[in-house]
Each structure stands twice: as structure tokens, then as C-alpha cells.
CSV table of C-alpha atoms and ligand atoms in Angstrom, one decimal:
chain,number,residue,atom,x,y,z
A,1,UNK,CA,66.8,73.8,89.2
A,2,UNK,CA,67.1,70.9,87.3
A,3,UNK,CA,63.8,70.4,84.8
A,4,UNK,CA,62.9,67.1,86.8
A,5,UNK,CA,62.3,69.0,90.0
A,6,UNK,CA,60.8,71.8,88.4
A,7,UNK,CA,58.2,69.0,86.7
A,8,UNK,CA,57.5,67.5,90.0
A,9,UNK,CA,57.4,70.8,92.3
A,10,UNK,CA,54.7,72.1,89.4
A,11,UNK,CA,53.0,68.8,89.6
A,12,UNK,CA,52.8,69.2,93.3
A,13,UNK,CA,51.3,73.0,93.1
A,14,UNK,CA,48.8,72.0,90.8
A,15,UNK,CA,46.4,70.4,93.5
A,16,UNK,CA,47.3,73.0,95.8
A,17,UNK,CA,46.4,76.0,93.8
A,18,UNK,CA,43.3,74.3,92.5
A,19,UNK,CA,41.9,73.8,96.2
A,20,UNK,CA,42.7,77.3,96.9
A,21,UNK,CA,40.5,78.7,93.9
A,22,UNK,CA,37.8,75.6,94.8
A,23,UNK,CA,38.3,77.9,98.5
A,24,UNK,CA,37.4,81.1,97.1
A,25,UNK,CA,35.1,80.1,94.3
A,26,UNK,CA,35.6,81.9,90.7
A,27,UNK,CA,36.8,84.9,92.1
A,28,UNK,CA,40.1,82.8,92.5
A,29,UNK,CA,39.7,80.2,89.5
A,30,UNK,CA,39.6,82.5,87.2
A,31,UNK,CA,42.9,84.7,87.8
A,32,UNK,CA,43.0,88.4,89.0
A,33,UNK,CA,40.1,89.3,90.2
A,34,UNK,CA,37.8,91.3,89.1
A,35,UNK,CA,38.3,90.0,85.5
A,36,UNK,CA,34.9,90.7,83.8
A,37,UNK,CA,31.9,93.2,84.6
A,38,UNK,CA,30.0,93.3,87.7
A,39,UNK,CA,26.7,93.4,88.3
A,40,UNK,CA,24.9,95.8,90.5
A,41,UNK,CA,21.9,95.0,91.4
A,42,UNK,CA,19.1,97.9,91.9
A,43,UNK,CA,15.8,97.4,93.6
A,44,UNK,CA,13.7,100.0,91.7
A,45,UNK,CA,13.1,101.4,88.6
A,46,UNK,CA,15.5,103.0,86.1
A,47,UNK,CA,16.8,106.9,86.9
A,48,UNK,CA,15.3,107.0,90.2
A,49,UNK,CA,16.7,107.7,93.6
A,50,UNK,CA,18.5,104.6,94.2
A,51,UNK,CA,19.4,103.9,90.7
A,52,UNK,CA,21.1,108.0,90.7
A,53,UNK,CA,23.1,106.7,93.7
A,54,UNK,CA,24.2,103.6,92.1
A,55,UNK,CA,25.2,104.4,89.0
A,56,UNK,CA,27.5,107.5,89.9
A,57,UNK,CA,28.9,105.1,92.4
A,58,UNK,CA,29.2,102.4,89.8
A,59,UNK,CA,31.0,104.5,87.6
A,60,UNK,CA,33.8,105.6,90.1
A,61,UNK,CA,34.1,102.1,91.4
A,62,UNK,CA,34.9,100.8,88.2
A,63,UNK,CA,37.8,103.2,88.3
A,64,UNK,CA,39.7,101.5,91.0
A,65,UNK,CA,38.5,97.9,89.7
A,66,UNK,CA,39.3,98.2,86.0
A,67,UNK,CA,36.3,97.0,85.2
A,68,UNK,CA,32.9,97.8,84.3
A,69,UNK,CA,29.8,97.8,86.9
A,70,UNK,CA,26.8,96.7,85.0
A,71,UNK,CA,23.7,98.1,86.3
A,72,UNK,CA,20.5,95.9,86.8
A,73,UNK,CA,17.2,97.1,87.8
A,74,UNK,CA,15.2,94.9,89.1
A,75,UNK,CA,11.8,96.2,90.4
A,76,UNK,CA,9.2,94.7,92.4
A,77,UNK,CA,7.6,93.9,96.0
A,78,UNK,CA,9.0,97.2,97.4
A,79,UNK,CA,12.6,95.9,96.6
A,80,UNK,CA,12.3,92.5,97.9
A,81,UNK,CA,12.3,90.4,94.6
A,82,UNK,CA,16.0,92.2,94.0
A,83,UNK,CA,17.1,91.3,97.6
A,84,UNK,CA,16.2,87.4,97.1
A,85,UNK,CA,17.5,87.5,93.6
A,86,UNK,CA,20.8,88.4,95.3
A,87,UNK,CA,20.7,86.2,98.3
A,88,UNK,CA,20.0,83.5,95.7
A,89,UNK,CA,22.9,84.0,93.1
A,90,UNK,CA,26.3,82.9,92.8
A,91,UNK,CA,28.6,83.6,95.3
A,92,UNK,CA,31.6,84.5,92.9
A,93,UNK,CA,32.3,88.2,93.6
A,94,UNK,CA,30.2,89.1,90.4
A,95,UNK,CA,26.6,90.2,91.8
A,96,UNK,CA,26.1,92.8,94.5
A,97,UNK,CA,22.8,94.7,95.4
A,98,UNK,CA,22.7,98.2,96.7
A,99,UNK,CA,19.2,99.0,98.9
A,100,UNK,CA,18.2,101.1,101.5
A,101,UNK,CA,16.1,101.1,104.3
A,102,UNK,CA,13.8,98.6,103.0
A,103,UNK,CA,16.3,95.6,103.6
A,104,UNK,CA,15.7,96.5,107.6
A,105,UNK,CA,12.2,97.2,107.4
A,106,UNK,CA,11.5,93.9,104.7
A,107,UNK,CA,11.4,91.4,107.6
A,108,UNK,CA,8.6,93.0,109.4
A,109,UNK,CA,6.4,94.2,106.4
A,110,UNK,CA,7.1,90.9,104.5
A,111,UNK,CA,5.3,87.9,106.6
A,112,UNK,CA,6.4,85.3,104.1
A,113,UNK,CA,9.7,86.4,103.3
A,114,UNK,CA,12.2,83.7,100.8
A,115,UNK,CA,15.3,85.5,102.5
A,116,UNK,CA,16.9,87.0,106.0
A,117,UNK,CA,19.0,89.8,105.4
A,118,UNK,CA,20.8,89.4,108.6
A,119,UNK,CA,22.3,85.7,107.3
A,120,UNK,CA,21.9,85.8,103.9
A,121,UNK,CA,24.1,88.2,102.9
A,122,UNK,CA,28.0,88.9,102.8
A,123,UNK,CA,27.8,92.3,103.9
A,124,UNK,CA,30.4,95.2,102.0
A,125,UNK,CA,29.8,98.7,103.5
A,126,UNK,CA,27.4,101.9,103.8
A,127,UNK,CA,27.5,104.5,101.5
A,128,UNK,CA,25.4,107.6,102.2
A,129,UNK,CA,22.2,109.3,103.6
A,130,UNK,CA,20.0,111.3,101.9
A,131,UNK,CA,17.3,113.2,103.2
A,132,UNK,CA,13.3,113.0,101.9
A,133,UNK,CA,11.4,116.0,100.6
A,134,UNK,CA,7.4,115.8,101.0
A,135,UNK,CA,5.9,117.3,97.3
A,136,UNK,CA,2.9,118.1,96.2
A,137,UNK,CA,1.6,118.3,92.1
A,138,UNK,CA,2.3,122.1,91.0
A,139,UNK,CA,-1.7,122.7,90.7
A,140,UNK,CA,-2.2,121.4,93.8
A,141,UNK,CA,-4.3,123.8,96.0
A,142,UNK,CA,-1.9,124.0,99.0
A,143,UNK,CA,0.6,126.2,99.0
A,144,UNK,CA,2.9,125.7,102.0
A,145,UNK,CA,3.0,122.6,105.0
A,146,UNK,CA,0.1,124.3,107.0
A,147,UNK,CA,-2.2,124.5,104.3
A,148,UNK,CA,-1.4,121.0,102.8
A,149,UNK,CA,-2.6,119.9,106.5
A,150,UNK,CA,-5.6,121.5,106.1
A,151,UNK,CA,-6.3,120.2,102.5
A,152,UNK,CA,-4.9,116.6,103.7
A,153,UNK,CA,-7.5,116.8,106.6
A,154,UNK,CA,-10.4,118.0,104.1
A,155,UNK,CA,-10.0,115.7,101.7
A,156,UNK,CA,-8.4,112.2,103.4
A,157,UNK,CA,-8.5,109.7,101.0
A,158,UNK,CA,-9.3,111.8,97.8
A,159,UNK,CA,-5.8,112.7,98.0
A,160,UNK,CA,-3.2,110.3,95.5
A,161,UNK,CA,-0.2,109.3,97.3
A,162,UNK,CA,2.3,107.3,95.0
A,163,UNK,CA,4.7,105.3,96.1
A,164,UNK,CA,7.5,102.3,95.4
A,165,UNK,CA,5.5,99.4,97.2
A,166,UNK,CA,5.5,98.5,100.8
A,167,UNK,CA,8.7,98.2,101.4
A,168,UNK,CA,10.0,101.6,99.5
A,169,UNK,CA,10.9,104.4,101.9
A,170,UNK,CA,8.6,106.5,100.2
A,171,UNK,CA,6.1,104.0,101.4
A,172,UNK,CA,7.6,104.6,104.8
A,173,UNK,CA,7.5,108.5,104.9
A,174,UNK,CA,4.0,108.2,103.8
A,175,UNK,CA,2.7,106.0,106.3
A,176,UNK,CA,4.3,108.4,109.0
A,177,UNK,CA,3.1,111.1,107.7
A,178,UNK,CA,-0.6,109.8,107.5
A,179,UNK,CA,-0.3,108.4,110.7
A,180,UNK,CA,1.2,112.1,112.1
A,181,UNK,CA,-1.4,113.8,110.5
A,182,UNK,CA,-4.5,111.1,111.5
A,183,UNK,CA,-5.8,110.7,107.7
A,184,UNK,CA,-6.0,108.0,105.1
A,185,UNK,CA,-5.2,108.6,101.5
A,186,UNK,CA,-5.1,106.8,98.9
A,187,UNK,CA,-2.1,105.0,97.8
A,188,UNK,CA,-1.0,104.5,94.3
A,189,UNK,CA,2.3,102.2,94.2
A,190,UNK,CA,4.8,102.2,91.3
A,191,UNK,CA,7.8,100.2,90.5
A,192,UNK,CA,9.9,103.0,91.3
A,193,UNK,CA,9.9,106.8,92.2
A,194,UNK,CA,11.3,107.6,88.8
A,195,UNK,CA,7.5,106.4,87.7
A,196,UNK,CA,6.0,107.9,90.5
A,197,UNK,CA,7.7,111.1,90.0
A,198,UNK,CA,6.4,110.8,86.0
A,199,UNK,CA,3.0,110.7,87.5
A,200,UNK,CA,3.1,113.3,89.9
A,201,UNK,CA,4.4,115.8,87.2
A,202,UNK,CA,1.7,114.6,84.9
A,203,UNK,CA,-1.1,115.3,87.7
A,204,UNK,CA,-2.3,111.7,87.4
A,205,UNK,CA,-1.3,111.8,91.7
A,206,UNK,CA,-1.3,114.3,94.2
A,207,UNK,CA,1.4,113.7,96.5
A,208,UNK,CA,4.7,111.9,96.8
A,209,UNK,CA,7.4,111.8,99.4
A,210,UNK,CA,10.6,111.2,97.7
A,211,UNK,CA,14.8,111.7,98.0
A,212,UNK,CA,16.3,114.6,97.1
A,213,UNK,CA,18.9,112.5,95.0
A,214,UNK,CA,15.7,112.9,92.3
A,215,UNK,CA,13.5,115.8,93.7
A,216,UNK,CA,16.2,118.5,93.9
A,217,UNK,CA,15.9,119.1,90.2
A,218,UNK,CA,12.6,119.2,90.1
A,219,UNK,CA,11.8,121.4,93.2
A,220,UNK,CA,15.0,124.0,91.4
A,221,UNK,CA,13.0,123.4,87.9
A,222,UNK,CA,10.0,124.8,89.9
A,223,UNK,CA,7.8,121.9,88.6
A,224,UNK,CA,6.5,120.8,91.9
A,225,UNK,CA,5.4,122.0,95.1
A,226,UNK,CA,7.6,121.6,98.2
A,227,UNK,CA,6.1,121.3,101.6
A,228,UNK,CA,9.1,120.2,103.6
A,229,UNK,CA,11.8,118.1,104.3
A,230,UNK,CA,11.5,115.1,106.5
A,231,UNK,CA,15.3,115.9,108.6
A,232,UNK,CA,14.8,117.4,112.3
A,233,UNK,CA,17.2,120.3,110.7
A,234,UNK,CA,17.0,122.1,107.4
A,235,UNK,CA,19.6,121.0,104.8
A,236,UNK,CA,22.6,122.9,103.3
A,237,UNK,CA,20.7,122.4,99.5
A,238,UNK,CA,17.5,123.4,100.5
A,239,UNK,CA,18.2,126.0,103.5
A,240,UNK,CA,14.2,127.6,102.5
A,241,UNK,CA,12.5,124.4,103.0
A,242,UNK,CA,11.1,124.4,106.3
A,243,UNK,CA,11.2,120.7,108.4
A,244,UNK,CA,7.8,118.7,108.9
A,245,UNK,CA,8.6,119.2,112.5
A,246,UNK,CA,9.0,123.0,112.3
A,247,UNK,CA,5.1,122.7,111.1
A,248,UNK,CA,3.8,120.7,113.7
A,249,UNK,CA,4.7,117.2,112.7
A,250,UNK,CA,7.1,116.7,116.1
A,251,UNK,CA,9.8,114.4,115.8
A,252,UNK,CA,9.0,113.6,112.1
A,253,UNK,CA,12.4,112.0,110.8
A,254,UNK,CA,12.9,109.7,107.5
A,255,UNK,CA,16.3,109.3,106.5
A,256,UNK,CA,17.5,106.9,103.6
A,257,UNK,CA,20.7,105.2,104.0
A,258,UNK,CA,22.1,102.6,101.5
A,259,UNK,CA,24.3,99.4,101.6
A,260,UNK,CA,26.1,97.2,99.5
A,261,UNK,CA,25.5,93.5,99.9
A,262,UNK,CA,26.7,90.5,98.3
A,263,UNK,CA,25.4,86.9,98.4
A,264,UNK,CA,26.6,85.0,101.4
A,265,UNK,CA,29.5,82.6,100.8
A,266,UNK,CA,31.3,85.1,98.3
A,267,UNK,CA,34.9,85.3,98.6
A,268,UNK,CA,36.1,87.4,101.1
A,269,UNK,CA,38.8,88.9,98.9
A,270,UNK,CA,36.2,89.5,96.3
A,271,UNK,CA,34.2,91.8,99.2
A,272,UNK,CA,37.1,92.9,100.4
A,273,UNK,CA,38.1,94.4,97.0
A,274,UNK,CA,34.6,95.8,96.1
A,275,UNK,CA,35.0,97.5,99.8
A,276,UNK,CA,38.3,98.8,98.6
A,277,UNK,CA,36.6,100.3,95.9
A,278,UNK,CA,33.3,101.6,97.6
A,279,UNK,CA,35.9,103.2,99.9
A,280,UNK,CA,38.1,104.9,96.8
A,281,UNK,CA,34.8,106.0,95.4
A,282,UNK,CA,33.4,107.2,98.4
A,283,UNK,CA,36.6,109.8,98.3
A,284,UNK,CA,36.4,110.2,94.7
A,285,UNK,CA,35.4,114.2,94.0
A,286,UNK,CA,33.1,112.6,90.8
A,287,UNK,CA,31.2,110.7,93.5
A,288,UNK,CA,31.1,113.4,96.3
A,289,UNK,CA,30.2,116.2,94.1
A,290,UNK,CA,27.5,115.1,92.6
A,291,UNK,CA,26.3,113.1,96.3
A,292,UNK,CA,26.1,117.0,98.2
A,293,UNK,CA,24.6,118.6,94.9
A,294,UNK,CA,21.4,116.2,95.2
A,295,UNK,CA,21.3,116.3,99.3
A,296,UNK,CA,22.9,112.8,100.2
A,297,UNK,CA,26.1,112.5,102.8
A,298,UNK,CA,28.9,110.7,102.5
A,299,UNK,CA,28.6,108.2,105.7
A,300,UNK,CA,31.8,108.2,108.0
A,301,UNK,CA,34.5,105.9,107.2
A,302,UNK,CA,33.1,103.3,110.5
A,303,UNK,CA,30.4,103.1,108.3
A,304,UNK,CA,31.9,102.4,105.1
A,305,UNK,CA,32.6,99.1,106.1
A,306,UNK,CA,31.5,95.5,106.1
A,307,UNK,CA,31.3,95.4,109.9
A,308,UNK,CA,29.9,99.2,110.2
A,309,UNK,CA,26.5,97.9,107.5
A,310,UNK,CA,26.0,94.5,109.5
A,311,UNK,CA,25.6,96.3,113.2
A,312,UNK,CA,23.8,99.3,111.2
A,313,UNK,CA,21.5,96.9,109.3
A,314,UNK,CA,20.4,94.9,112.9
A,315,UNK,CA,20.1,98.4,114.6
A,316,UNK,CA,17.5,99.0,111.8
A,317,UNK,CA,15.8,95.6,111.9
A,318,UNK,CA,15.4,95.9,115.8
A,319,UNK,CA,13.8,99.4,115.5
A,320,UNK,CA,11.4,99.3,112.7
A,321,UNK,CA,10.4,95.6,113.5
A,322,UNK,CA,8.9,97.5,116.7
A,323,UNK,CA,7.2,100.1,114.7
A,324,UNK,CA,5.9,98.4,111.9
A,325,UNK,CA,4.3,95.8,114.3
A,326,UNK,CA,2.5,98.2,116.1
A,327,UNK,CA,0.8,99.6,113.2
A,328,UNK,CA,0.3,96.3,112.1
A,329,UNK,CA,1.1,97.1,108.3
A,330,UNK,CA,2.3,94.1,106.6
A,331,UNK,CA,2.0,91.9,103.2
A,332,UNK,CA,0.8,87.9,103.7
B,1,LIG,C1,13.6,104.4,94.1
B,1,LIG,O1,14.8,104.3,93.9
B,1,LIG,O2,12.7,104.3,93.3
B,1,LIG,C2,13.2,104.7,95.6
B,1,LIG,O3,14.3,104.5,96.4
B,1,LIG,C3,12.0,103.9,95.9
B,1,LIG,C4,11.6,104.2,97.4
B,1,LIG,O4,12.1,103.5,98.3
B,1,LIG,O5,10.8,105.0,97.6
């Protein structure tokens, strides 16, 4: 081609290719992307449940995206402060947040909420389910479900339950389970479960109902009691621990399931590449070994994607908007 065309044709391009990266934000302007870490943003605190999750998957993701995740707790109103640090941050395929069940239960709990996680959001896909376990402090004087009813019933709200806010799940299983069991204790909220869990092994609480992506080691280690898991069936790595429902507590079901969200407006190429890489990871034997050794379960590939979280997600808003109404817990 002679160089005059070739001047004029680049000329031409210029505009064009700068209004298709204007189109699809940095992700675009700045070549290939991904082309420099990620952040992942984490709701609670540092080596908890969540965090466990994330940063196993953060690690194989990176794999198939050539470049690093960055992990980023940040802790605070039962995981709400993460979500609306999220909604509110660029939309250029560099922040994501992983949460749970607390993005679904938020709108309800939260009265004066700064975000909507059923529009705010560009949403990526689910990753797995993990099941609760229901502990006690070693030293506590119950040994077994029935007889932690009986103490729970003595000594109502002498009893320390931690927790990660209003808004954690552990939060959640402990309101059911007070409600279940008709007593009040006394809550003791943390920025996390890892914290919590530091306190319950301490003996500075009584009680906490927490994932087996952190309990499992602790329940093997023998360094807390185990009263039950909060599935309507036993699970593979527990097969001994009895169900709440096989002592009494009918129907009792928590079950935490996690998504990956981006701010809305991101690029879909950008989500459509970090869902590439949730789905590579979520096949990845690093991943899914260490995902079965702490309890959790891979969700089904419908699941894994952007379409599978957003009907999930309004599923969940729908039901636990009901419940939470009715027992009238909530934050001004
Ligand atoms: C955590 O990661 O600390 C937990 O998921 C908090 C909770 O929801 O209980």
C-alpha cells in the first residue's frame, strides 16, 4: 500500500479505536486486558471464612488471567461498607467483591442503605456453598445439641454469642437459632469470624455459629465443641455431626453461598473474562480440593454464571426480605 494511504487509513482508525476503548472504559484503553493486578474485595476480616474462599480462588484465577488478584479486606457493617465501596468504584474491570448471603439479606436489615445490589452491580457468577457448624467454647458445660438446649434455656442471655455484624451469616444462624430455641443471648459482634473464632478459643464468648471453610480445623484440632451442623442432611466431612434438625430444631437450614460482583458499568469483556476465569478456577483441582476438604461445594455450572448470580441473588432478596421483616430485626 502506498505510505500515503497507509497515513490516512491510520489517521482514520485513530478516532475509531479511541471511541471503542472510551466504549469499554480502561479495560480497553489500556491494551490487553487484564494488564495489572486486580482487586478483590472481601467483606470481613483477614483468614476467615470468606477471605479462605477468596484467596484460594484468587490464586487459581490469577492462573488463567496472568495476573495477580490482590486481596482487600474491608470489614465493617456486616459487609455492607465493602459492598458500597464496590458499587461506588471504577468501573474498569479492576475491582470485584466476593460476599455471601449478606448482599440478599442487606436490603432488608439495612433501612438506610447507600446501594441496591439488584442495580448496582455488574454481576459475574456463583461460586460455592458451604455449610454452618454450631460450636460451643471447649469448657463449655454442654456436651452434645440436647444438652446445649438445656443450658441455652437455663441460662438465656448469660450465654456470649459472637458474630460478624448484622448482616454476617453468622448473624443469621444465630438469630434462627434463638428464635428456634425461644431464648435471647447476648450478642457480641466482631469484624469477622476469624476474630470471633480468636475469642471463642480464648473463652472470652460462649458460642458461635460459623463455616466450615474455618471450623473444620478447629472441630479436627479438638479445640471446640461441636453441636451440629445447620444442613437438613449430614455432610461428607463431618458424617458424626448430627443436624440441628435431627435434635429438634425442625427445618433448621443456613447455607452460605458466595458471588462475585463488579461495579455496574464495567466492561462486559472485562466480566466476561473474570467469568472465564471463575469458571477455569472453579475446575481447577487447587481450588476444588481444598473447597471439599473445608465442607464447601462447587455450585453447578448454571450457577457459575453472570445470569445464574443475578436470578439467585433476587431469589434471595425476595425470601429473606419476608423473614427478616417479620422478625423485625433491622439497623436505622
Ligand atoms: C467471615 O468471613 O468472617 C464470615 O463470612 C462472616 C459471617 O458472615 O459470619
Amino acid at each position: 500500500m502506498p505510505p500515503i494511504y497507509a497515513r490516512a487509513l491510520k489517521r482514520a482508525a485513530w478516532p475509531l479505536l479511541a471511541l471503542s476503548c472510551l466504549a469499554s472504559g480502561n479495560a480497553g484503553a489500556q491494551g490487553a486486558y487484564p494488564n495489572h493486578p486486580i482487586s478483590l474485595v472481601v467483606p470481613f476480616a483477614a483468614g476467615g471464612p470468606t477471605d479462605v474462599v477468596a484467596r484460594s480462588l484468587g490464586a487459581s484465577m490469577s492462573k488463567t488471567l496472568g495476573q495477580s488478584i490482590i486481596i482487600e479486606n474491608r470489614t465493617g457493617a456486616g459487609g455492607t461498607l465493602a459492598s458500597q465501596h464496590v458499587a461506588r468504584a471504577a468501573p474498569d474491570g479492576y475491582t470485584f467483591l466476593i460476599h455471601h448471603n449478606g448482599m440478599a439479606t442487606a436490603p432488608a436489615l439495612y433501612r438506610k442503605l447507600s446501594f441496591n445490589p439488584l442495580t448496582d452491580f455488574a454481576y459475574v457468577g456463583q461460586v460455592a456453598d458451604v455449610p454452618m457448624t454450631l460450636l460451643g467454647r471447649k469448657d463449655l458445660p454442654a456436651d452434645g445439641m440436647k444438652d446445649f438446649i438445656k443450658y441455652a434455656k437455663e441460662n438465656g442471655n448469660k450465654i456470649n454469642l459472637a458474630n460478624a455484624g448484622l448482616g454476617a451469616v453468622s448473624q443469621l444462624c444465630g438469630m434462627l437459632l434463638q428464635e428456634s430455641l425461644g431464648v435471647q443471648f447476648t450478642t457480641v459482634p466482631y469484624a469477622g469470624t476469624a476474630p470471633a473464632m480468636t475469642a471463642l478459643l480464648g473463652g472470652q464468648v460462649d458460642v458461635l455459629c460459623d463455616q466450615t471453610t474455618q471450623t473444620i480445623p478447629q472441630i479436627k484440632a479438638d479445640r471446640v465443641k461441636l453441636y451440629g451442623v445447620t444442613t437438613l442432611e449430614r455432610i461428607k466431612t463431618l458424617p458424626d455431626a448430627p443436624t440441628l434438625q435431627e435434635n429438634g430444631l425442625k427445618g433448621f437450614e443456613v447455607k452460605v453461598w458466595h458471588g462475585v460482583y463488579a461495579p455496574k458499568g464495567t466492561p462486559p469483556e472485562a466480566v466476561a473474562k473474570f467469568n472465564e476465569a471463575l469458571r477455569a478456577a472453579l475446575k481447577d483441582p487447587a481450588f476444588t480440593q481444598k473447597m471439599a476438604e473445608l465442607g464447601a461445594e462447587i455450585v453447578p455450572e448454571s450457577k457459575q454464571t453472570p445470569q445464574g448470580l443475578q436470578t439467585w441473588l433476587q431469589s434471595e432478596v425476595d425470601k429473606w426480605g419476608g423473614i427478616i421483616r417479620k422478625a423485625g430485626v433491622y439497623a436505622d
